[in-house]
Amino acid sequence: MQVVKRTFALAALTAALACGTAQAQQLNVKIGVLTDMSSLYADLAGPGSVEAVKLAVEDFNKTNPNVKVEIISADHQNKADIGTSVANQWLDRDGVDVIIDTPNSGVALAVNEVVRAKNKVFINSGAASSDLTGAKCSPNTVHWTYDTWMLANGTGKAIVKTGGDTWFFLTADYAFGHALERDTAAVVTANGGKVVGQVRHPLNSSDFSSFLLQAQSSKAKIIGLANAGGDTVNTIKQAAEFGIVAGGQSLAGLLVFASDVNALGLQAAQGLVLTNTFYWDANDQTRAWTQRWQKARPGKIPTMVQAGVYAGTLHYLKAVAALKSKDDGKAVVAEMKKLPTDDVLFGKGSIRADGRKIHPAYLYEVKKPSESKGPGDIYKLRATIPADEAFRPLKDGGCSLASG
Amino acid sequence: MFTIFGIPSAALFGQLLIGLINGSFYALLSLGLAVIFGMLNIINFAHGAQYMLGAVAAFLMLNFLGINYWAALILAPVIVGAIGIVIERTFLQWLYKLDHLYGLLLTFGLALIIEGVSRNYLGSAGLPYALPDSLRGGQNLGFMFLPNYRAWVIAVSLVICFGTWYAIERTRLGAYLRAATENPTLVRAFGINVPVMITLTYGFGVALAAFAGVMAAPIYNVSPQMGAELIIVVFAVVVIGGMGSILGAILTGFGLGVVEGLTKVFFPEASNTVIFVIMAIVLLVRPAGLFGRGT
């Protein structure tokens, strides 16, 4: 009897222990997608980014059913103060572990500081400022998709090398525009070109005719558009109206998204050269992913920002699963840097010490309407910039994490 | 070529012209607002959304029904104006006797609904609308290249603005309308159907907004927030001109377009705020606005 009792107690104890370990393995992660839901960047990020996070969680849970992921989202309205207060509320009160996306460099740089102070994780896909992995780099931040240095060196260098040696910049007047203008001007002068002037316009303007007239009278060969989203779309459209391209000057769209090309139509956008890190029609895997994404976003084309949100989320979750913990943001980011990245959209890659995700970039040209086989068939590939050349060398960024 | 304040004269004249072109949009839109406020006492905050609906209607007609720009210029204002009439009959007519604030809040709510629904269906990046073929190209004026379409915008808005001003201030119909807003009971005693007249006036104001929307579609991208961006500026124009003053709305619209254009040359970063600075100054000096009759 005694033996039976003892065995029984032992069995109960084992069961309790087993149960305990099972509970320890169950992880709850809360993801906050902080993005532009309603304004000029909503189509290139916004609801499409939320959808990308959902797909990443779905794919991750196939192999890791024990990690329970909750997704919330908010609209930062392109205002740094709103972005900061949402981030504070999420991290302090709502138990959010990671903030994802955040287009608009002004908002992103502010959120970068909040996340660093609270030791959580920030995976940025939407903002472009190369300062996120340069002067303002943080051990809690990964900058995934693209940045101003990459855009400047992709599009800028290609244009200077084909004879576009005098530039006038039309720049959105905030952190992103300034960074893009600065990085592109550096590339232009380094390659023997000259910057003859610039004009800075307020974010989200609708009329660019005055600025275009100034660009026109500068007689520069190239008008560099250091703006994005709806601003770029309206500039290109109105430039065509004022006969700028017909008059012999060329436009350089330094940051053009697939959603912008869609909004312009191929008639107005044809011939634009742009740098991108993801094109939905690149291979079978990207096409298959796009089909899944389009179930929730019919008729839309996913942008590189949304692709980066998917890949970044997936890699973050892998790091959390490997660590079996999500609480120490620095440790999670360190794990993300340690693990090689691999996903269907960007292929194999890595994350550098300064938080920069490394992958190839591509120089595309927008197709003529006659070359396009249907909606979404918009780019032809002009050049591939290999991963080790696409981004600013680690030593040049001035990031404190890079030296140590 | 000579320079003025360090700016080449050619560039300066170019900016003046651009200012006039933008001013013609401000004038068209503030005209509709002034008519509605002057006649109905409603601060129509849905005006921007109705302007956007005009552009969206033109886009939908072109892409789904093959109706071109010229037909859309007539049809879109008629359709959106009809929607306006429905809005007036179902909502606004109950508010005339209440404070202005109720009309403002109701139309603001409507604007948010219209914009939210459009954003849901159309996205926010905007939709392409091509220039009509016959207005492509432009003229080289020596100091600047004037696109034909922009010249057309100035001409049309001048005609519409002064036509409307004439109809309201100088014709018998306009006299009835003005009288009806002063003393509806007396005007009704003359056998005039005042409610129908008021309804049609609102429909007309809304149609003007939609007309401006169709005019804008080939220049700006057709997007759900195109009206929200403009409406605040247009309200400032109406306030500076004097609430309800038709002539004030027109002249201030053109004038502020020019001021804004010049600001873009001398200090581009301030171009979004210059109108509000002027509004603050004008309200301090002349609370009823430049052309206001006083309240």
PDB file of N, CA, C and O in Angstrom, chain A residues 195-230:
ATOM      1  N   VAL A 195      25.641  70.522 -56.824  1.00  0.00           N
ATOM      2  CA  VAL A 195      24.295  70.880 -56.381  1.00  0.00           C
ATOM      3  C   VAL A 195      24.123  72.387 -56.551  1.00  0.00           C
ATOM      4  O   VAL A 195      24.884  73.163 -55.967  1.00  0.00           O
ATOM      5  N   VAL A 196      23.155  72.811 -57.365  1.00  0.00           N
ATOM      6  CA  VAL A 196      23.026  74.246 -57.652  1.00  0.00           C
ATOM      7  C   VAL A 196      21.987  74.941 -56.768  1.00  0.00           C
ATOM      8  O   VAL A 196      21.923  76.168 -56.762  1.00  0.00           O
ATOM      9  N   GLY A 197      21.189  74.180 -56.046  1.00  0.00           N
ATOM     10  CA  GLY A 197      20.227  74.847 -55.170  1.00  0.00           C
ATOM     11  C   GLY A 197      19.217  73.877 -54.611  1.00  0.00           C
ATOM     12  O   GLY A 197      19.206  72.694 -54.963  1.00  0.00           O
ATOM     13  N   GLN A 198      18.372  74.377 -53.697  1.00  0.00           N
ATOM     14  CA  GLN A 198      17.313  73.533 -53.177  1.00  0.00           C
ATOM     15  C   GLN A 198      16.179  74.391 -52.644  1.00  0.00           C
ATOM     16  O   GLN A 198      16.376  75.568 -52.337  1.00  0.00           O
ATOM     17  N   VAL A 199      14.979  73.795 -52.595  1.00  0.00           N
ATOM     18  CA  VAL A 199      13.857  74.472 -51.959  1.00  0.00           C
ATOM     19  C   VAL A 199      13.175  73.467 -51.042  1.00  0.00           C
ATOM     20  O   VAL A 199      13.095  72.273 -51.366  1.00  0.00           O
ATOM     21  N   ARG A 200      12.761  73.938 -49.870  1.00  0.00           N
ATOM     22  CA  ARG A 200      12.157  73.013 -48.909  1.00  0.00           C
ATOM     23  C   ARG A 200      10.677  73.308 -48.761  1.00  0.00           C
ATOM     24  O   ARG A 200      10.294  74.425 -48.426  1.00  0.00           O
ATOM     25  N   HIS A 201       9.860  72.307 -49.002  1.00  0.00           N
ATOM     26  CA  HIS A 201       8.411  72.524 -48.940  1.00  0.00           C
ATOM     27  C   HIS A 201       7.830  71.856 -47.700  1.00  0.00           C
ATOM     28  O   HIS A 201       8.367  70.854 -47.232  1.00  0.00           O
ATOM     29  N   PRO A 202       6.727  72.391 -47.159  1.00  0.00           N
ATOM     30  CA  PRO A 202       6.110  71.769 -45.989  1.00  0.00           C
ATOM     31  C   PRO A 202       5.594  70.363 -46.325  1.00  0.00           C
ATOM     32  O   PRO A 202       5.193  70.116 -47.466  1.00  0.00           O
ATOM     33  N   LEU A 203       5.622  69.467 -45.341  1.00  0.00           N
ATOM     34  CA  LEU A 203       5.120  68.097 -45.539  1.00  0.00           C
ATOM     35  C   LEU A 203       3.645  68.143 -45.918  1.00  0.00           C
ATOM     36  O   LEU A 203       2.903  68.977 -45.418  1.00  0.00           O
ATOM     37  N   ASN A 204       3.264  67.229 -46.814  1.00  0.00           N
ATOM     38  CA  ASN A 204       1.863  67.105 -47.208  1.00  0.00           C
ATOM     39  C   ASN A 204       1.327  68.381 -47.874  1.00  0.00           C
ATOM     40  O   ASN A 204       0.280  68.898 -47.520  1.00  0.00           O
ATOM     41  N   SER A 205       2.061  68.896 -48.830  1.00  0.00           N
ATOM     42  CA  SER A 205       1.576  70.030 -49.634  1.00  0.00           C
ATOM     43  C   SER A 205       0.759  69.469 -50.783  1.00  0.00           C
ATOM     44  O   SER A 205       0.936  68.324 -51.162  1.00  0.00           O
ATOM     45  N   SER A 206      -0.127  70.265 -51.346  1.00  0.00           N
ATOM     46  CA  SER A 206      -0.812  69.732 -52.521  1.00  0.00           C
ATOM     47  C   SER A 206      -0.355  70.441 -53.778  1.00  0.00           C
ATOM     48  O   SER A 206      -0.376  69.870 -54.862  1.00  0.00           O
ATOM     49  N   ASP A 207       0.117  71.666 -53.660  1.00  0.00           N
ATOM     50  CA  ASP A 207       0.508  72.377 -54.868  1.00  0.00           C
ATOM     51  C   ASP A 207       2.009  72.618 -54.887  1.00  0.00           C
ATOM     52  O   ASP A 207       2.559  73.230 -53.979  1.00  0.00           O
ATOM     53  N   PHE A 208       2.662  72.112 -55.929  1.00  0.00           N
ATOM     54  CA  PHE A 208       4.111  72.220 -56.021  1.00  0.00           C
ATOM     55  C   PHE A 208       4.551  73.147 -57.132  1.00  0.00           C
ATOM     56  O   PHE A 208       5.725  73.214 -57.459  1.00  0.00           O
ATOM     57  N   SER A 209       3.579  73.854 -57.755  1.00  0.00           N
ATOM     58  CA  SER A 209       3.957  74.604 -58.955  1.00  0.00           C
ATOM     59  C   SER A 209       5.002  75.672 -58.659  1.00  0.00           C
ATOM     60  O   SER A 209       5.943  75.840 -59.425  1.00  0.00           O
ATOM     61  N   SER A 210       4.868  76.374 -57.530  1.00  0.00           N
ATOM     62  CA  SER A 210       5.861  77.409 -57.207  1.00  0.00           C
ATOM     63  C   SER A 210       7.259  76.809 -57.069  1.00  0.00           C
ATOM     64  O   SER A 210       8.239  77.352 -57.570  1.00  0.00           O
ATOM     65  N   PHE A 211       7.323  75.670 -56.365  1.00  0.00           N
ATOM     66  CA  PHE A 211       8.624  75.042 -56.144  1.00  0.00           C
ATOM     67  C   PHE A 211       9.198  74.526 -57.461  1.00  0.00           C
ATOM     68  O   PHE A 211      10.396  74.611 -57.709  1.00  0.00           O
ATOM     69  N   LEU A 212       8.317  74.003 -58.312  1.00  0.00           N
ATOM     70  CA  LEU A 212       8.786  73.485 -59.596  1.00  0.00           C
ATOM     71  C   LEU A 212       9.307  74.618 -60.479  1.00  0.00           C
ATOM     72  O   LEU A 212      10.274  74.436 -61.216  1.00  0.00           O
ATOM     73  N   LEU A 213       8.662  75.780 -60.401  1.00  0.00           N
ATOM     74  CA  LEU A 213       9.148  76.927 -61.184  1.00  0.00           C
ATOM     75  C   LEU A 213      10.548  77.313 -60.750  1.00  0.00           C
ATOM     76  O   LEU A 213      11.398  77.655 -61.580  1.00  0.00           O
ATOM     77  N   GLN A 214      10.793  77.280 -59.436  1.00  0.00           N
ATOM     78  CA  GLN A 214      12.131  77.604 -58.952  1.00  0.00           C
ATOM     79  C   GLN A 214      13.148  76.578 -59.446  1.00  0.00           C
ATOM     80  O   GLN A 214      14.256  76.927 -59.844  1.00  0.00           O
ATOM     81  N   ALA A 215      12.726  75.304 -59.426  1.00  0.00           N
ATOM     82  CA  ALA A 215      13.622  74.254 -59.915  1.00  0.00           C
ATOM     83  C   ALA A 215      13.908  74.457 -61.405  1.00  0.00           C
ATOM     84  O   ALA A 215      15.034  74.303 -61.870  1.00  0.00           O
ATOM     85  N   GLN A 216      12.860  74.852 -62.125  1.00  0.00           N
ATOM     86  CA  GLN A 216      12.984  75.049 -63.567  1.00  0.00           C
ATOM     87  C   GLN A 216      13.967  76.186 -63.851  1.00  0.00           C
ATOM     88  O   GLN A 216      14.832  76.065 -64.719  1.00  0.00           O
ATOM     89  N   SER A 217      13.841  77.295 -63.097  1.00  0.00           N
ATOM     90  CA  SER A 217      14.699  78.441 -63.404  1.00  0.00           C
ATOM     91  C   SER A 217      16.129  78.223 -62.937  1.00  0.00           C
ATOM     92  O   SER A 217      17.023  78.969 -63.306  1.00  0.00           O
ATOM     93  N   SER A 218      16.371  77.171 -62.130  1.00  0.00           N
ATOM     94  CA  SER A 218      17.748  76.892 -61.714  1.00  0.00           C
ATOM     95  C   SER A 218      18.562  76.302 -62.857  1.00  0.00           C
ATOM     96  O   SER A 218      19.796  76.264 -62.778  1.00  0.00           O
ATOM     97  N   LYS A 219      17.889  75.824 -63.897  1.00  0.00           N
ATOM     98  CA  LYS A 219      18.543  75.218 -65.066  1.00  0.00           C
ATOM     99  C   LYS A 219      19.353  73.953 -64.738  1.00  0.00           C
ATOM    100  O   LYS A 219      20.182  73.518 -65.523  1.00  0.00           O
ATOM    101  N   ALA A 220      19.108  73.365 -63.561  1.00  0.00           N
ATOM    102  CA  ALA A 220      19.814  72.125 -63.227  1.00  0.00           C
ATOM    103  C   ALA A 220      19.335  71.004 -64.150  1.00  0.00           C
ATOM    104  O   ALA A 220      18.179  70.993 -64.557  1.00  0.00           O
ATOM    105  N   LYS A 221      20.234  70.076 -64.464  1.00  0.00           N
ATOM    106  CA  LYS A 221      19.830  68.968 -65.340  1.00  0.00           C
ATOM    107  C   LYS A 221      18.871  68.031 -64.613  1.00  0.00           C
ATOM    108  O   LYS A 221      17.967  67.465 -65.213  1.00  0.00           O
ATOM    109  N   ILE A 222      19.116  67.862 -63.319  1.00  0.00           N
ATOM    110  CA  ILE A 222      18.317  66.897 -62.554  1.00  0.00           C
ATOM    111  C   ILE A 222      17.584  67.605 -61.417  1.00  0.00           C
ATOM    112  O   ILE A 222      18.194  68.375 -60.668  1.00  0.00           O
ATOM    113  N   ILE A 223      16.295  67.337 -61.285  1.00  0.00           N
ATOM    114  CA  ILE A 223      15.549  67.822 -60.130  1.00  0.00           C
ATOM    115  C   ILE A 223      15.345  66.626 -59.202  1.00  0.00           C
ATOM    116  O   ILE A 223      14.616  65.687 -59.540  1.00  0.00           O
ATOM    117  N   GLY A 224      16.037  66.643 -58.080  1.00  0.00           N
ATOM    118  CA  GLY A 224      15.974  65.509 -57.151  1.00  0.00           C
ATOM    119  C   GLY A 224      14.816  65.691 -56.185  1.00  0.00           C
ATOM    120  O   GLY A 224      14.720  66.701 -55.514  1.00  0.00           O
ATOM    121  N   LEU A 225      13.928  64.704 -56.130  1.00  0.00           N
ATOM    122  CA  LEU A 225      12.749  64.812 -55.260  1.00  0.00           C
ATOM    123  C   LEU A 225      13.036  64.114 -53.929  1.00  0.00           C
ATOM    124  O   LEU A 225      12.922  62.895 -53.827  1.00  0.00           O
ATOM    125  N   ALA A 226      13.419  64.913 -52.922  1.00  0.00           N
ATOM    126  CA  ALA A 226      13.672  64.338 -51.605  1.00  0.00           C
ATOM    127  C   ALA A 226      12.392  64.396 -50.789  1.00  0.00           C
ATOM    128  O   ALA A 226      12.322  65.004 -49.733  1.00  0.00           O
ATOM    129  N   ASN A 227      11.351  63.776 -51.324  1.00  0.00           N
ATOM    130  CA  ASN A 227      10.088  63.701 -50.579  1.00  0.00           C
ATOM    131  C   ASN A 227       9.491  62.315 -50.810  1.00  0.00           C
ATOM    132  O   ASN A 227      10.143  61.467 -51.419  1.00  0.00           O
ATOM    133  N   ALA A 228       8.281  62.073 -50.330  1.00  0.00           N
ATOM    134  CA  ALA A 228       7.756  60.708 -50.418  1.00  0.00           C
ATOM    135  C   ALA A 228       6.241  60.695 -50.483  1.00  0.00           C
ATOM    136  O   ALA A 228       5.592  61.720 -50.232  1.00  0.00           O
ATOM    137  N   GLY A 229       5.708  59.536 -50.834  1.00  0.00           N
ATOM    138  CA  GLY A 229       4.261  59.318 -50.806  1.00  0.00           C
ATOM    139  C   GLY A 229       3.498  60.320 -51.670  1.00  0.00           C
ATOM    140  O   GLY A 229       3.886  60.623 -52.792  1.00  0.00           O
ATOM    141  N   GLY A 230       2.407  60.846 -51.107  1.00  0.00           N
ATOM    142  CA  GLY A 230       1.535  61.762 -51.849  1.00  0.00           C
ATOM    143  C   GLY A 230       2.268  62.991 -52.359  1.00  0.00           C
ATOM    144  O   GLY A 230       1.948  63.524 -53.432  1.00  0.00           O
TER     145      GLY A 230
END
